[in-house]
mmCIF file of C-alpha atoms and ligand atoms in Angstrom:
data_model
loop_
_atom_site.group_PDB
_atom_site.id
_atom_site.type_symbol
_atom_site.label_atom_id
_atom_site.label_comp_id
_atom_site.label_asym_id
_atom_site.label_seq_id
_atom_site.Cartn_x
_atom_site.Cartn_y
_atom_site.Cartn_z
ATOM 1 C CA UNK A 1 0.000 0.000 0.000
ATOM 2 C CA UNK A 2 1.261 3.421 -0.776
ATOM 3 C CA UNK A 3 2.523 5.530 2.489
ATOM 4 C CA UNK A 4 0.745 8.738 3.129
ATOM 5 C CA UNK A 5 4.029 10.496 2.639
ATOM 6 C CA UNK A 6 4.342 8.896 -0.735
ATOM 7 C CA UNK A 7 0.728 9.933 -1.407
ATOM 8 C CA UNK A 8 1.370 13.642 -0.540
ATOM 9 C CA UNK A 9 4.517 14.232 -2.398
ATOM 10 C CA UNK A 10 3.851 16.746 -5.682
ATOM 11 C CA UNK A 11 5.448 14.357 -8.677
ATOM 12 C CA UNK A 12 5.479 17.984 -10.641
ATOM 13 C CA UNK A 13 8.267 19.821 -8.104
ATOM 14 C CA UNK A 14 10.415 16.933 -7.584
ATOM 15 C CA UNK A 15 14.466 17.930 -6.977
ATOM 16 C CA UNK A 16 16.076 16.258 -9.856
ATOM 17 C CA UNK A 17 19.133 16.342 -7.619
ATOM 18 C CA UNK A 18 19.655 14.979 -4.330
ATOM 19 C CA UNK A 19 22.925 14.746 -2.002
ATOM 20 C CA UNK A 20 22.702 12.868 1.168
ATOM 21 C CA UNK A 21 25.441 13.221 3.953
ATOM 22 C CA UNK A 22 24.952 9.664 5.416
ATOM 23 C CA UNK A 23 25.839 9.834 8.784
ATOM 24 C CA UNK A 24 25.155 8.255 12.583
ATOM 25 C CA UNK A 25 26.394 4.604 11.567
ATOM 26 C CA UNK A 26 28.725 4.681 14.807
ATOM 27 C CA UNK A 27 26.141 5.848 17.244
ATOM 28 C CA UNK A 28 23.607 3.867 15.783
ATOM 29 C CA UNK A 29 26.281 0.629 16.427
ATOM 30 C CA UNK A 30 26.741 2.101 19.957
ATOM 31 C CA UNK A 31 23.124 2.352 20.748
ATOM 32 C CA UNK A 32 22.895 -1.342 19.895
ATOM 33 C CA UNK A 33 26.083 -2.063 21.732
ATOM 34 C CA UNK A 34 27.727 -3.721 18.700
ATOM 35 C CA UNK A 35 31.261 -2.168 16.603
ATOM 36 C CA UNK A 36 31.169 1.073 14.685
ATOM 37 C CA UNK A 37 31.879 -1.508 11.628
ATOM 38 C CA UNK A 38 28.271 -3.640 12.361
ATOM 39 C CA UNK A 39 26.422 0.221 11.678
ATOM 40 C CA UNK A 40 28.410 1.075 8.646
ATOM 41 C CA UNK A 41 27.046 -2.786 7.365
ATOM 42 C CA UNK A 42 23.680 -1.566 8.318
ATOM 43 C CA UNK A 43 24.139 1.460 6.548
ATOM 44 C CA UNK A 44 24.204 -0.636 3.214
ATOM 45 C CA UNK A 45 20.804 -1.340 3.806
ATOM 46 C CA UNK A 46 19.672 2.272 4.028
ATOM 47 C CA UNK A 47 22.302 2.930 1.198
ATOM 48 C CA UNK A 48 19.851 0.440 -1.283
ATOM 49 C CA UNK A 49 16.630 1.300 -0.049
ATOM 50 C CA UNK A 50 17.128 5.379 -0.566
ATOM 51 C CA UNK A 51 18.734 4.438 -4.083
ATOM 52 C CA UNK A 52 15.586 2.478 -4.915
ATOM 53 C CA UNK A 53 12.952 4.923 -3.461
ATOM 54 C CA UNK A 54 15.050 7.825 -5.208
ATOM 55 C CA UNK A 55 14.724 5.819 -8.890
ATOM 56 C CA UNK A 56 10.955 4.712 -8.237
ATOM 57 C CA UNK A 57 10.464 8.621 -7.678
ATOM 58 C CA UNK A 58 11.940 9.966 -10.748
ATOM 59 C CA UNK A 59 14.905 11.336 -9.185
ATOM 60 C CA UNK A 60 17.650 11.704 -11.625
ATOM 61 C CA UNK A 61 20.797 12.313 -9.649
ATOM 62 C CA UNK A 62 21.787 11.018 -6.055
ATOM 63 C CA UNK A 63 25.181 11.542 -4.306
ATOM 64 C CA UNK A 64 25.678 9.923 -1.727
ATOM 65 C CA UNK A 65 28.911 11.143 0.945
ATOM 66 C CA UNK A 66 30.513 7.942 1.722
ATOM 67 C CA UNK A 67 33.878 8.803 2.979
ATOM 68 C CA UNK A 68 35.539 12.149 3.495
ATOM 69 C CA UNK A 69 39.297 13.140 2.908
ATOM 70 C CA UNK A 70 38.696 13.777 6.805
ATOM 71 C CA UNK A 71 37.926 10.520 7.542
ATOM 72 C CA UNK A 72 41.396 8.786 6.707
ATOM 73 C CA UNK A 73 42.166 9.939 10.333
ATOM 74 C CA UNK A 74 39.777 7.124 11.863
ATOM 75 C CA UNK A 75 41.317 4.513 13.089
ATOM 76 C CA UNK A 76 42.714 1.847 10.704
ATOM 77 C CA UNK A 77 40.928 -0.654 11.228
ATOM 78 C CA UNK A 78 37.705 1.436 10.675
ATOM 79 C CA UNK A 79 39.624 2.971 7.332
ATOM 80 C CA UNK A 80 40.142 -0.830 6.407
ATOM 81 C CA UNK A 81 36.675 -2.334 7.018
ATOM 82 C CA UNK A 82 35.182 0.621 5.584
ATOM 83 C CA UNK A 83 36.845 0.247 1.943
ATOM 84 C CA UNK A 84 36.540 -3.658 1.996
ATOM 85 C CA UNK A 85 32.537 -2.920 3.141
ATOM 86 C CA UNK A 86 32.792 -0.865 -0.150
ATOM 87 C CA UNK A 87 33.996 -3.518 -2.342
ATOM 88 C CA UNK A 88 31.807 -5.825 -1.043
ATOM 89 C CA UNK A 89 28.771 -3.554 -1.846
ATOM 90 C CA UNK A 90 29.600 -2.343 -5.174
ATOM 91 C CA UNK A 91 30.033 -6.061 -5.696
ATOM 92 C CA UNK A 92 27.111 -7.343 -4.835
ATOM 93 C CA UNK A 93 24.733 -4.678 -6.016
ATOM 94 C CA UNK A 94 26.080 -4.482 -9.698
ATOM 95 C CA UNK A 95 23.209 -6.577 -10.880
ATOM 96 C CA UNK A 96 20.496 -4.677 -9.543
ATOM 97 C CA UNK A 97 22.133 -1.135 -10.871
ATOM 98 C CA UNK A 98 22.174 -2.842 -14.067
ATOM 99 C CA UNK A 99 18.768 -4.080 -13.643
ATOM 100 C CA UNK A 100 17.362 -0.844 -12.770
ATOM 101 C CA UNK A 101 18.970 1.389 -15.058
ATOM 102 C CA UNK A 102 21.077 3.518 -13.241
ATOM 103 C CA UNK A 103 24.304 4.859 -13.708
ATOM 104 C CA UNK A 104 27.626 4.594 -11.023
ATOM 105 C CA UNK A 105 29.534 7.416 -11.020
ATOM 106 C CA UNK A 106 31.712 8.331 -8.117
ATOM 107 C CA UNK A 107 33.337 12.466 -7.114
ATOM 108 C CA UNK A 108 36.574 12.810 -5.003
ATOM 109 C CA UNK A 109 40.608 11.560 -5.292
ATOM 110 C CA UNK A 110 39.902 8.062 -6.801
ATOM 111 C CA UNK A 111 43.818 8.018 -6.774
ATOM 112 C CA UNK A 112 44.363 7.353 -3.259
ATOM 113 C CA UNK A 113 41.960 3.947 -2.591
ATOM 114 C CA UNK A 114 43.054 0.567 -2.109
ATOM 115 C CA UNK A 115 43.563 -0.552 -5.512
ATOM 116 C CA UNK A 116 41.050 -3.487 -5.124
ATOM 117 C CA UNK A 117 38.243 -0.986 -4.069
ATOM 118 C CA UNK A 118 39.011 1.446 -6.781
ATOM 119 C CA UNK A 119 39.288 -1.481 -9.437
ATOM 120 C CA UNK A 120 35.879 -2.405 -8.357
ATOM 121 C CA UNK A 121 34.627 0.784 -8.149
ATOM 122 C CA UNK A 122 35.693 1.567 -11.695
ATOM 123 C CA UNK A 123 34.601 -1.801 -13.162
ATOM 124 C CA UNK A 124 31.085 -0.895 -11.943
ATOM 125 C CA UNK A 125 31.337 2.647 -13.324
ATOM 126 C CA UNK A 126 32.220 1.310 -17.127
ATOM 127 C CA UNK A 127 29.718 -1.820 -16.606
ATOM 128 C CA UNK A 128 26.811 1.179 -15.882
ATOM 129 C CA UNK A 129 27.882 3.619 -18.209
ATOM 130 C CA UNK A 130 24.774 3.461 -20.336
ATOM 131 C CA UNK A 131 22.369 3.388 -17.721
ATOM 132 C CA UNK A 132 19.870 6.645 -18.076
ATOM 133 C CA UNK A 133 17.354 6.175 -15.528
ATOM 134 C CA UNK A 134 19.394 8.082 -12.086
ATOM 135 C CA UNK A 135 23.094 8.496 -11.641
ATOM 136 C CA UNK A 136 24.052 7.596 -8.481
ATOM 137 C CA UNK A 137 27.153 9.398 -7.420
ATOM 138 C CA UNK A 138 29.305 7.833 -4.729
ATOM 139 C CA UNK A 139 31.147 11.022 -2.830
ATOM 140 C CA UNK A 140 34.469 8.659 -2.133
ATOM 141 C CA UNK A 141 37.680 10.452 -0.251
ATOM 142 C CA UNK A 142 35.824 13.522 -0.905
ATOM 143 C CA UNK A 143 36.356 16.904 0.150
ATOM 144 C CA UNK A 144 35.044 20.321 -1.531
ATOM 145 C CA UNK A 145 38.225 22.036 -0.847
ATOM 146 C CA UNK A 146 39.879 19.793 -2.373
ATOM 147 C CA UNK A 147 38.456 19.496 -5.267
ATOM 148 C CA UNK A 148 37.950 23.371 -5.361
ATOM 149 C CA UNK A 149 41.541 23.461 -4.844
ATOM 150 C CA UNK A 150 42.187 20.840 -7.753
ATOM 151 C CA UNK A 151 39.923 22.795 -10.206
ATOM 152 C CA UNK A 152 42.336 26.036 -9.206
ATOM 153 C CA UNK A 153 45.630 23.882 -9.862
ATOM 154 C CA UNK A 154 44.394 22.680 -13.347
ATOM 155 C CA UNK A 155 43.368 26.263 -14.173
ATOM 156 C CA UNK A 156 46.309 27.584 -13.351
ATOM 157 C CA UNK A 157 48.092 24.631 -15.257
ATOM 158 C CA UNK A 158 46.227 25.262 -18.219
ATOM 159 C CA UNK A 159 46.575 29.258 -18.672
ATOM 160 C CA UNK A 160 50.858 28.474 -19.215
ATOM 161 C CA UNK A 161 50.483 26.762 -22.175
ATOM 162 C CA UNK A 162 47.179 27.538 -23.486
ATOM 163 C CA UNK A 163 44.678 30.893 -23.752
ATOM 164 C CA UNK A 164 42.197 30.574 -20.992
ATOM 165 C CA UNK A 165 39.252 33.277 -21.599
ATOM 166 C CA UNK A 166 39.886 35.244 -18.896
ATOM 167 C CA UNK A 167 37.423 36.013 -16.504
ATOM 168 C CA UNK A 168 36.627 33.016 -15.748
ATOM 169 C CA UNK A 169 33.145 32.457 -15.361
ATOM 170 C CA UNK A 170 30.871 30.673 -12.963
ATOM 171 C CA UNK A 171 29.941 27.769 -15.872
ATOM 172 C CA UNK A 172 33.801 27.218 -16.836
ATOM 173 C CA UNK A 173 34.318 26.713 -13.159
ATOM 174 C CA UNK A 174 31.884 24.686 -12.067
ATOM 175 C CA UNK A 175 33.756 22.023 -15.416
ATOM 176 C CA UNK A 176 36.403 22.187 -13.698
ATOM 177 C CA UNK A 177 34.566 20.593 -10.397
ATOM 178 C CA UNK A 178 34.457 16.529 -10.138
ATOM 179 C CA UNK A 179 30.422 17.568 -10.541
ATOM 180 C CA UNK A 180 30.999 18.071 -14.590
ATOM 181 C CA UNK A 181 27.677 17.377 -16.011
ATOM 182 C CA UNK A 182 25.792 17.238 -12.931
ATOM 183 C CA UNK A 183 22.900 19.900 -11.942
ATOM 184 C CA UNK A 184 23.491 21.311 -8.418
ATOM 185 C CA UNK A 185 21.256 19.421 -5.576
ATOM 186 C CA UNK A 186 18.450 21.282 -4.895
ATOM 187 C CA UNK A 187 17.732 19.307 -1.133
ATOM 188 C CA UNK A 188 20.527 17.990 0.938
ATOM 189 C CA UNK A 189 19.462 16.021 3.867
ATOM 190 C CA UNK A 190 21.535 15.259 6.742
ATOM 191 C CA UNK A 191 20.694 12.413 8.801
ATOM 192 C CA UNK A 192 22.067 11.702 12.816
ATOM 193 C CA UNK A 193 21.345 15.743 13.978
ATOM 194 C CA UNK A 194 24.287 16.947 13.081
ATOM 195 C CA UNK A 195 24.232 20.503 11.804
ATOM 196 C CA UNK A 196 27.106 20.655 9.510
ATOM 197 C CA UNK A 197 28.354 20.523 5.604
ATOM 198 C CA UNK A 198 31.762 18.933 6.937
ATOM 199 C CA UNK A 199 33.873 19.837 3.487
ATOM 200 C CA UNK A 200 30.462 18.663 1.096
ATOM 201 C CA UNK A 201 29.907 20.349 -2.104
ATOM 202 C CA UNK A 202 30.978 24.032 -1.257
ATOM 203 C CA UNK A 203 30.481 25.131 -4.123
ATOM 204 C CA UNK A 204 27.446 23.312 -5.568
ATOM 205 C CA UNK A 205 25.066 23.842 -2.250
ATOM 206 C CA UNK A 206 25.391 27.611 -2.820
ATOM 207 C CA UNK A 207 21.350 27.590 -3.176
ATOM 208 C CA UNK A 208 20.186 24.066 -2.154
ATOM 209 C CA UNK A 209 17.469 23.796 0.634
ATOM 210 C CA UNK A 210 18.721 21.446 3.621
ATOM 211 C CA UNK A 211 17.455 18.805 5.721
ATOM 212 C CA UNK A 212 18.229 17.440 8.744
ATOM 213 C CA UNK A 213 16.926 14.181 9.805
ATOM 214 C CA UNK A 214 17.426 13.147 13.568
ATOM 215 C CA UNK A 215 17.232 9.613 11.793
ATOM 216 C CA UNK A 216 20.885 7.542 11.927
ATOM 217 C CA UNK A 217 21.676 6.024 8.824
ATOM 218 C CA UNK A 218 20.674 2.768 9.116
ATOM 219 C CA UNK A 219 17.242 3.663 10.348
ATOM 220 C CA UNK A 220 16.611 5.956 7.727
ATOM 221 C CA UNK A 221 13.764 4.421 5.119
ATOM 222 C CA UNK A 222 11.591 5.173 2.314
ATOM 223 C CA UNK A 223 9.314 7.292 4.344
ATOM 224 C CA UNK A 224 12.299 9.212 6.251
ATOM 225 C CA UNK A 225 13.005 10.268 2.493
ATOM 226 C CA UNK A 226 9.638 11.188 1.580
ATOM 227 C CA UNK A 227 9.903 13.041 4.568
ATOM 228 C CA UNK A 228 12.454 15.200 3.642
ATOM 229 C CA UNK A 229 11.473 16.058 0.143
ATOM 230 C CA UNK A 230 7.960 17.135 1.448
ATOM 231 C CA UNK A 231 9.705 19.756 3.779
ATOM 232 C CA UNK A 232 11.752 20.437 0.306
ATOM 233 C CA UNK A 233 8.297 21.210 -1.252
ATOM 234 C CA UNK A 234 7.226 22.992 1.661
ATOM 235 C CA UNK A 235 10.569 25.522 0.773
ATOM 236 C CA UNK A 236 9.704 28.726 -1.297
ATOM 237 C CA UNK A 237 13.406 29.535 -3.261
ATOM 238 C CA UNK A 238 13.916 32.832 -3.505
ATOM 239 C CA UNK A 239 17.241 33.049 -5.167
ATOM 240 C CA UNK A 240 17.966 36.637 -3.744
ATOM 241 C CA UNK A 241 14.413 37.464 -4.909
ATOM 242 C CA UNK A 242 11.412 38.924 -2.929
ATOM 243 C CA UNK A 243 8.868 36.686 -2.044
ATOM 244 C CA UNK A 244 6.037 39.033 -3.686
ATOM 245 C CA UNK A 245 8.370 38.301 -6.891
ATOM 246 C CA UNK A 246 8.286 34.702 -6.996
ATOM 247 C CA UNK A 247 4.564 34.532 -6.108
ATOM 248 C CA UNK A 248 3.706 36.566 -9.273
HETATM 249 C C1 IPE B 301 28.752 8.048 8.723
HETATM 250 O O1 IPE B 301 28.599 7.563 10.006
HETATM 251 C C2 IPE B 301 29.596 7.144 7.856
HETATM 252 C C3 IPE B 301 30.947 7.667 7.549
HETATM 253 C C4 IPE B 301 31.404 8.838 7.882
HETATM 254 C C5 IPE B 301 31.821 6.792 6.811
HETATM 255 P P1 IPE B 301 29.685 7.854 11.134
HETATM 256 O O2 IPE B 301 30.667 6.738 11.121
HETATM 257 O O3 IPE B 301 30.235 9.211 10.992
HETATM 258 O O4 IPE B 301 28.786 7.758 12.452
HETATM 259 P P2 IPE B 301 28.921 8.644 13.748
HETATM 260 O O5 IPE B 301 28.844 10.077 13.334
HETATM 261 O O6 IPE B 301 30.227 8.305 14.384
HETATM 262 O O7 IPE B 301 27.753 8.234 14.584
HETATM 263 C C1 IPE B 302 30.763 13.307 7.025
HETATM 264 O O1 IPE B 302 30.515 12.624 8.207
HETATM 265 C C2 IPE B 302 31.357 12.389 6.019
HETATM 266 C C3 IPE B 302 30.499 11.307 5.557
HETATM 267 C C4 IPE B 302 29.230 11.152 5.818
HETATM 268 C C5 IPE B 302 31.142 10.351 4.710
HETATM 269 P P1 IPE B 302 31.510 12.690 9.435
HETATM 270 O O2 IPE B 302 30.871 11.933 10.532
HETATM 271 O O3 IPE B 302 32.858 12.273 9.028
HETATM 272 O O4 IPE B 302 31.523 14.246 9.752
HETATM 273 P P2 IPE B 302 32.073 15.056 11.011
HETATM 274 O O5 IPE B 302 33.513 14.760 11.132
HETATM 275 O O6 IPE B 302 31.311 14.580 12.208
HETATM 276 O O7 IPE B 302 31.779 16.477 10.700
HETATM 277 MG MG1 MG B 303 29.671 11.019 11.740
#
């Protein structure tokens, strides 16, 4: 039976983009007295059923912030079960991207991953390549300044040897951004009550509309979505503008 939440969302002002900072795992495996490791496991499950619900919805792009440049400094053993969990996962749900049509793509410094959990990451980005229904974006030793700080470098790079239109503008920029291609989010939900960006998309959440769940990860569902993008439709976007503007 459709949820009420389901039932009430408007199909016609759906965000085409969402980004998701998944986050609580270790409290949630603390709550339940069991290792930080047994809630990022858990987490997969929330991981698949948000990917699902976000396809069944229409939803063409979902990134998902799976492990920050910031989070190398956890201890090793967390670092290590977390990019074997990865493998694992990308693994095992291959079929069912396939199957569903969507697309793997994945932002951050690829470079710097195990080899076996990059290999498998980019094995599943060239098996979904031609997928059209949603891309789902893995966020993977990711961090905005970094990647702000990459797109300067290559810039900079560039303008020795060849002519760089100068100013640069806010579209030559943004290709420049491991986000190529990809429409800013207009909702970013946070799950786990934390208040914070912690080095997410800078640049790309200039104007997005933000959630915060009190949800941990792995107990966030379907309707915990729904949830959010109802309080998304609830949002009026002004953009700078007056609200007697955008009601005209
Ligand atoms: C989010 O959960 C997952 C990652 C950052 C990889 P956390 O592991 O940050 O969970 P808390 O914040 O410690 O509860
Ligand atoms: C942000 O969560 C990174 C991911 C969700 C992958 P953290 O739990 O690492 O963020 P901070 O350190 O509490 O801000
Ligand atoms: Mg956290």
């Amino acid at each position: 039976m459709e949820s009420p939440e389901l039932a009430a969302i408007d199909i016609q002002n759906l965000p085409q983009h969402i980004a998701v900072i998944m986050d609580g795992n270790g409290r949630w495996a603390k709550l339940h007295n069991m290792p930080r490791l047994f809630g990022h496991k858990q987490g997969v499950k929330a991981v698949r059923e948000i990917t699902e619900a976000s396809a069944e919805l229409g939803i063409k792009f979902l990134t998902l912030y799976a492990f920050s440049t910031e989070n190398w400094s956890r201890p090793e053993m967390e670092v290590m079960g977390l990019m074997s969990l990865l493998v694992e996962t990308i693994k095992a749900e291959l079929n069912t991207l396939e199957k569903n049509n969507i697309r793997l793509r994945a932002i951050g410094d690829l470079s710097k991953l195990p080899d076996n959990t990059r290999t498998a990451l980019l094995s599943g980005i060239e098996k979904t390549k031609r997928n059209t229904r949603m891309d789902l974006v893995l966020a993977l030793n990711y961090s905005s300044r970094w990647e702000i700080l990459s797109a300067v470098n290559k810039i900079a790079e560039q303008s020795k040897n060849e002519n760089i239109h100068l100013p640069i503008d806010e579209a030559v920029f943004s290709s420049y951004l491991s986000t190529n291609g990809i429409p800013d989010p207009e909702l970013l939900i946070r799950t786990s009550g934390e208040h914070r960006i912690s080095n997410f998309l800078l640049w790309q959440l200039a104007y997005t509309e933000f959630h915060f769940s009190n949800v941990f990860w792995p107990d966030f569902r379907k309707k915990n979505l729904y949830e959010a993008i109802l309080d998304f439709q609830k949002r009026q976007r002004r953009f700078g503008k007056t609200s007697e503007q955008i009601a005209r």
